[in-house]
mmCIF file with all atom_site columns, C-alpha atoms in Angstrom:
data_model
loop_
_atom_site.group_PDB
_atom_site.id
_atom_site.type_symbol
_atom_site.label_atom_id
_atom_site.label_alt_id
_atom_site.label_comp_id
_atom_site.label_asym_id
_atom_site.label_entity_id
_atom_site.label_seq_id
_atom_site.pdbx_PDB_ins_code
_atom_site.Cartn_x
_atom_site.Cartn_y
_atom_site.Cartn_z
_atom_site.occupancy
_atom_site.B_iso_or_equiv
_atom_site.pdbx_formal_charge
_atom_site.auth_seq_id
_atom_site.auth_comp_id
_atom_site.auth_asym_id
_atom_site.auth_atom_id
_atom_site.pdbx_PDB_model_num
ATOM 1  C CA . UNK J 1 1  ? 13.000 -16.771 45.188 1.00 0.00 ? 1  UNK J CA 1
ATOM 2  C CA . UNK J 1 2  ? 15.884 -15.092 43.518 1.00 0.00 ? 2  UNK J CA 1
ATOM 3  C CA . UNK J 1 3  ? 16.119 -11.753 42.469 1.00 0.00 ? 3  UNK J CA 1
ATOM 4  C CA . UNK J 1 4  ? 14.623 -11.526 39.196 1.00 0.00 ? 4  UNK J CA 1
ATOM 5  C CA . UNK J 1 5  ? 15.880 -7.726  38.391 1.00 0.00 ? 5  UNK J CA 1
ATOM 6  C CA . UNK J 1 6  ? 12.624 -6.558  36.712 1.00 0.00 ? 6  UNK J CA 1
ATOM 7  C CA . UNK J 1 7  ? 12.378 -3.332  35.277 1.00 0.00 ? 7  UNK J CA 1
ATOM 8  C CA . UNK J 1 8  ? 10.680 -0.500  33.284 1.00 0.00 ? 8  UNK J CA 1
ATOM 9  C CA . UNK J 1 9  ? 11.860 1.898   30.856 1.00 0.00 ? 9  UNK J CA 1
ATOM 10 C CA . UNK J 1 10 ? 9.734  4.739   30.054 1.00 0.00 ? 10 UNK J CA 1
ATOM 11 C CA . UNK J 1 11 ? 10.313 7.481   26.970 1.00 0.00 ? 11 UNK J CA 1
ATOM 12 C CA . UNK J 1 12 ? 7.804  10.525  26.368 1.00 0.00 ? 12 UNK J CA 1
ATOM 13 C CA . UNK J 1 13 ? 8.834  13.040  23.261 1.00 0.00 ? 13 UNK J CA 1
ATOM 14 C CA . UNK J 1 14 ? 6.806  15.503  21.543 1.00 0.00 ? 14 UNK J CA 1
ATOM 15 C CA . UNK J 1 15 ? 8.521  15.344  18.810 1.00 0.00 ? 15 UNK J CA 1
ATOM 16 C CA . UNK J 1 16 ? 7.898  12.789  16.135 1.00 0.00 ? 16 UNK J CA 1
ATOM 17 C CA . UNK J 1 17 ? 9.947  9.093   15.364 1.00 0.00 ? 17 UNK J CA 1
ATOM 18 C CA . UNK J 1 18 ? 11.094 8.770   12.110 1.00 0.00 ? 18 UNK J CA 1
ATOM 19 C CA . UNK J 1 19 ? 9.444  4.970   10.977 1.00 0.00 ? 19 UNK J CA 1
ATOM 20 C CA . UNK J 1 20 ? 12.220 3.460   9.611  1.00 0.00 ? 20 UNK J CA 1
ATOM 21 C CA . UNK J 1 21 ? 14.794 4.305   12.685 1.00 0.00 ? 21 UNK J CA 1
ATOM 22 C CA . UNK J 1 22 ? 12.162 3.400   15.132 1.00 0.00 ? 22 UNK J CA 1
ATOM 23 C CA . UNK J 1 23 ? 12.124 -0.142  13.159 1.00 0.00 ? 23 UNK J CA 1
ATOM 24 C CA . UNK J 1 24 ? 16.049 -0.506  12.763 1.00 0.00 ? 24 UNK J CA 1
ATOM 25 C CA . UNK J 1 25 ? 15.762 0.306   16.536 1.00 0.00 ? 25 UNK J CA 1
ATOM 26 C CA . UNK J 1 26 ? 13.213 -3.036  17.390 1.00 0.00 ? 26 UNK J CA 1
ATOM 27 C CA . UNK J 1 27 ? 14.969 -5.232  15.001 1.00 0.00 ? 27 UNK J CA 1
ATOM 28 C CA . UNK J 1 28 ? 18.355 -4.450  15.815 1.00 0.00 ? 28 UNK J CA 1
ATOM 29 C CA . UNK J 1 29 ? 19.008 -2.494  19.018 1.00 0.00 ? 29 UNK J CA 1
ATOM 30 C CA . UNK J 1 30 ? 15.955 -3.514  21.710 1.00 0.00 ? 30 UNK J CA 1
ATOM 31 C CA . UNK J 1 31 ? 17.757 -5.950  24.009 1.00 0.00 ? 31 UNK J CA 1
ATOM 32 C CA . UNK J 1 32 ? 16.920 -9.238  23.799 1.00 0.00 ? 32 UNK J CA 1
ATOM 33 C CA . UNK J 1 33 ? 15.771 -9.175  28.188 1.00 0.00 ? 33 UNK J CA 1
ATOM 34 C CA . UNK J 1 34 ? 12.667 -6.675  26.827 1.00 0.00 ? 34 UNK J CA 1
ATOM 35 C CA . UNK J 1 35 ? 9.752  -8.926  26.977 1.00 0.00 ? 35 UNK J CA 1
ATOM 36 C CA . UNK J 1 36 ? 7.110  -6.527  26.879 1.00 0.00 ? 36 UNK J CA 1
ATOM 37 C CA . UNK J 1 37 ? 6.794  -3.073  25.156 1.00 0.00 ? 37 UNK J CA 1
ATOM 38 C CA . UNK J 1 38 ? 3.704  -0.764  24.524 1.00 0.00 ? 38 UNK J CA 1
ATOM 39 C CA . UNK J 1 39 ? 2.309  2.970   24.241 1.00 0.00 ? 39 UNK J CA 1
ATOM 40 C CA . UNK J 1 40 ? 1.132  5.462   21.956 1.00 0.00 ? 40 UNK J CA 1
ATOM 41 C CA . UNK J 1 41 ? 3.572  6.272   18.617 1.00 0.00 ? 41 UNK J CA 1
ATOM 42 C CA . UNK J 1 42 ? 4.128  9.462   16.494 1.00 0.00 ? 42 UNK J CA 1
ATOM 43 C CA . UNK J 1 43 ? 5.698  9.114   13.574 1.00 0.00 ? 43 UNK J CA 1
ATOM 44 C CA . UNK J 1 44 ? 7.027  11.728  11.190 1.00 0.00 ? 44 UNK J CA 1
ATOM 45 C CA . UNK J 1 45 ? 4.619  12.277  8.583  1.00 0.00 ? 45 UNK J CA 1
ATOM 46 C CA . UNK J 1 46 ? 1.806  10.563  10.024 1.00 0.00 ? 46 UNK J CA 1
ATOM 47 C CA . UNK J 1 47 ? -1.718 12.484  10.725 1.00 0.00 ? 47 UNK J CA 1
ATOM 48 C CA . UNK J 1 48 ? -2.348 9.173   12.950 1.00 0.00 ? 48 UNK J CA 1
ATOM 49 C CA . UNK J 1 49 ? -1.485 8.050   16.254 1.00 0.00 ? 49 UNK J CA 1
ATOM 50 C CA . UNK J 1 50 ? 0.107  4.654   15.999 1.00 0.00 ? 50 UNK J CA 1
ATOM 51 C CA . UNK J 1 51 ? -0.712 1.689   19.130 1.00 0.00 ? 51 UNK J CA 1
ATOM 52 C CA . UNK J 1 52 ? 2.064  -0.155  19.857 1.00 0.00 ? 52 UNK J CA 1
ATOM 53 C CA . UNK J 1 53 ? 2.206  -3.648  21.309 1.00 0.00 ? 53 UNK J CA 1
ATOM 54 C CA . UNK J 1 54 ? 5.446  -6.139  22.078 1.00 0.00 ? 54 UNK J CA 1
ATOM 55 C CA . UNK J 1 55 ? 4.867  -8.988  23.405 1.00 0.00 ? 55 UNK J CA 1
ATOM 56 C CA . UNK J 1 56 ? 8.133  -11.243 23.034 1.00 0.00 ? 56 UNK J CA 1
ATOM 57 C CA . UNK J 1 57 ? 9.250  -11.396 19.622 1.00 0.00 ? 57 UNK J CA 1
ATOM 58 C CA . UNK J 1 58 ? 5.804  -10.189 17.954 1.00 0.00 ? 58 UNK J CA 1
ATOM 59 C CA . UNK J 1 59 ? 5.295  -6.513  17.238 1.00 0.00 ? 59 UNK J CA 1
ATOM 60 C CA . UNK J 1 60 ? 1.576  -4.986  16.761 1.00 0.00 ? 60 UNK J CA 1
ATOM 61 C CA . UNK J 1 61 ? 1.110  -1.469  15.784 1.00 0.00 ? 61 UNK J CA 1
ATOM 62 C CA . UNK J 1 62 ? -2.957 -0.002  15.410 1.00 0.00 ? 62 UNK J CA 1
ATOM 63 C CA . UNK J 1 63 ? -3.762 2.840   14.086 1.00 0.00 ? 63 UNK J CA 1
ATOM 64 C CA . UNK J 1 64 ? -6.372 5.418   15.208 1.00 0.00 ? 64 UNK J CA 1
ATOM 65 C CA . UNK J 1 65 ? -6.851 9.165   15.525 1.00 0.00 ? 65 UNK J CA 1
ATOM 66 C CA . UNK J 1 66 ? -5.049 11.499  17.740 1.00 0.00 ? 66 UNK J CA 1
ATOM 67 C CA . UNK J 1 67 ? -7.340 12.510  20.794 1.00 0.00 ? 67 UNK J CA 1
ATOM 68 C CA . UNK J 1 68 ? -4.520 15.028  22.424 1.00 0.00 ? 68 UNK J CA 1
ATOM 69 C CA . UNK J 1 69 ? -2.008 16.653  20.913 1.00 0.00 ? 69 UNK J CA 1
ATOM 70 C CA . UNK J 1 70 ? 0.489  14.009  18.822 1.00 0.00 ? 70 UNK J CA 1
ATOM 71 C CA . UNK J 1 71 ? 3.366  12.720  21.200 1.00 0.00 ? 71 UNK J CA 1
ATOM 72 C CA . UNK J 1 72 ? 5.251  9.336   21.842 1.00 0.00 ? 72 UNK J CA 1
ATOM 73 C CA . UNK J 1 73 ? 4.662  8.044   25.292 1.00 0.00 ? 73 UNK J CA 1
ATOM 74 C CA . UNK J 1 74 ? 6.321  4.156   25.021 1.00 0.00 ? 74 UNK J CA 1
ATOM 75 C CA . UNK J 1 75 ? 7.305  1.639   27.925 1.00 0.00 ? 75 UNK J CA 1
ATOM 76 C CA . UNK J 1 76 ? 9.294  -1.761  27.791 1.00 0.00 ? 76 UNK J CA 1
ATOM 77 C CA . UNK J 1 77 ? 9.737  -4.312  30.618 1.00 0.00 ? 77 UNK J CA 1
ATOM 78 C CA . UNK J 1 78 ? 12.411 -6.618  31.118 1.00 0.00 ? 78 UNK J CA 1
ATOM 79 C CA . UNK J 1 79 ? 15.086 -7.770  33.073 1.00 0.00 ? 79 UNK J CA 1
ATOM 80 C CA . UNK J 1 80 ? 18.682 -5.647  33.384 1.00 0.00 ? 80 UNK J CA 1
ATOM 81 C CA . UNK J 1 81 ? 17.837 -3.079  31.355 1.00 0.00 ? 81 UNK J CA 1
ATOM 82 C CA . UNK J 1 82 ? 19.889 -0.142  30.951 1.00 0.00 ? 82 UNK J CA 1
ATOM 83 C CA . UNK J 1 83 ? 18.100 2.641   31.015 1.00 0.00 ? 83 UNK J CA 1
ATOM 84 C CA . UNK J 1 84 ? 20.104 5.483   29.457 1.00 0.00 ? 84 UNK J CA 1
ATOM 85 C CA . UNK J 1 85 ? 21.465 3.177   26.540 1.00 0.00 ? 85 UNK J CA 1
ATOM 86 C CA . UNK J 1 86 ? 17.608 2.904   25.592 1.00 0.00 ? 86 UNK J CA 1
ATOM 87 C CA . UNK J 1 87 ? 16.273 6.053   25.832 1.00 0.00 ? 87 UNK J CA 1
ATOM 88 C CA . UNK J 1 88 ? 19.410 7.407   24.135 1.00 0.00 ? 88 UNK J CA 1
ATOM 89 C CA . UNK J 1 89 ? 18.406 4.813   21.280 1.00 0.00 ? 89 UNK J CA 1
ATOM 90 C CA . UNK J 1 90 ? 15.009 6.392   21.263 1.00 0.00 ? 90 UNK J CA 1
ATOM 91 C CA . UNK J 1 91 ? 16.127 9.849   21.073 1.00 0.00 ? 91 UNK J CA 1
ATOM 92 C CA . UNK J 1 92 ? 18.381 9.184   18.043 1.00 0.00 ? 92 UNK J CA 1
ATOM 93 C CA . UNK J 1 93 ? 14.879 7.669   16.093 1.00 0.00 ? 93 UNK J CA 1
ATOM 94 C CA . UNK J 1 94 ? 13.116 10.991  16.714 1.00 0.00 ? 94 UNK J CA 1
ATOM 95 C CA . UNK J 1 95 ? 12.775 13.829  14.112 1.00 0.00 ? 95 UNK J CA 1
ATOM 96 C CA . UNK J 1 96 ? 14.804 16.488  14.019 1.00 0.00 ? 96 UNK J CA 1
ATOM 97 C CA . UNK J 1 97 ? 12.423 19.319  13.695 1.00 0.00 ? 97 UNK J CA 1
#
């Protein structure tokens, strides 16, 4: 079997994402070898904690309430991913507080 070059990228922040970066960022940015993305969201504003599911090309977000103090704790799978191009994507969604 050939090398298939699998790979996660995790990103934890306690500050919050700002919605409409964090969107430009999965529309525009995510590469196109992510095939699976999921974890727990903060976004600025929000008094809810925000469940997020990728799966492919569909996106699922739930909302419920915070059980721990608010944070984003996010993963995505794929194949050749490069890791400090991603989180450095991430970091430029998140509030500046």
């Amino acid at each position: 079997m050939a090398e298939e070059n699998f790979m996660s990228v995790a990103f934890q922040s306690n500050r919050p994402l700002i919605i409409e970066k964090f969107s430009k960022f999965l529309d525009e940015q995510l590469p196109k070898t992510v095939f699976r993305g999921k974890g727990i969201i903060w976004y600025q504003g929000s008094k809810l904690r925000h469940i997020f599911q990728l799966s492919g090309k569909r996106c699922n977000f739930q909302r419920d309430e915070w059980t721990t103090l608010p944070c984003n704790q996010l993963v995505f799978i794929g194949q050749n991913l490069d890791a400090v191009k991603i989180k450095s994507q991430l970091e430029e969604c998140l509030d500046i507080i």
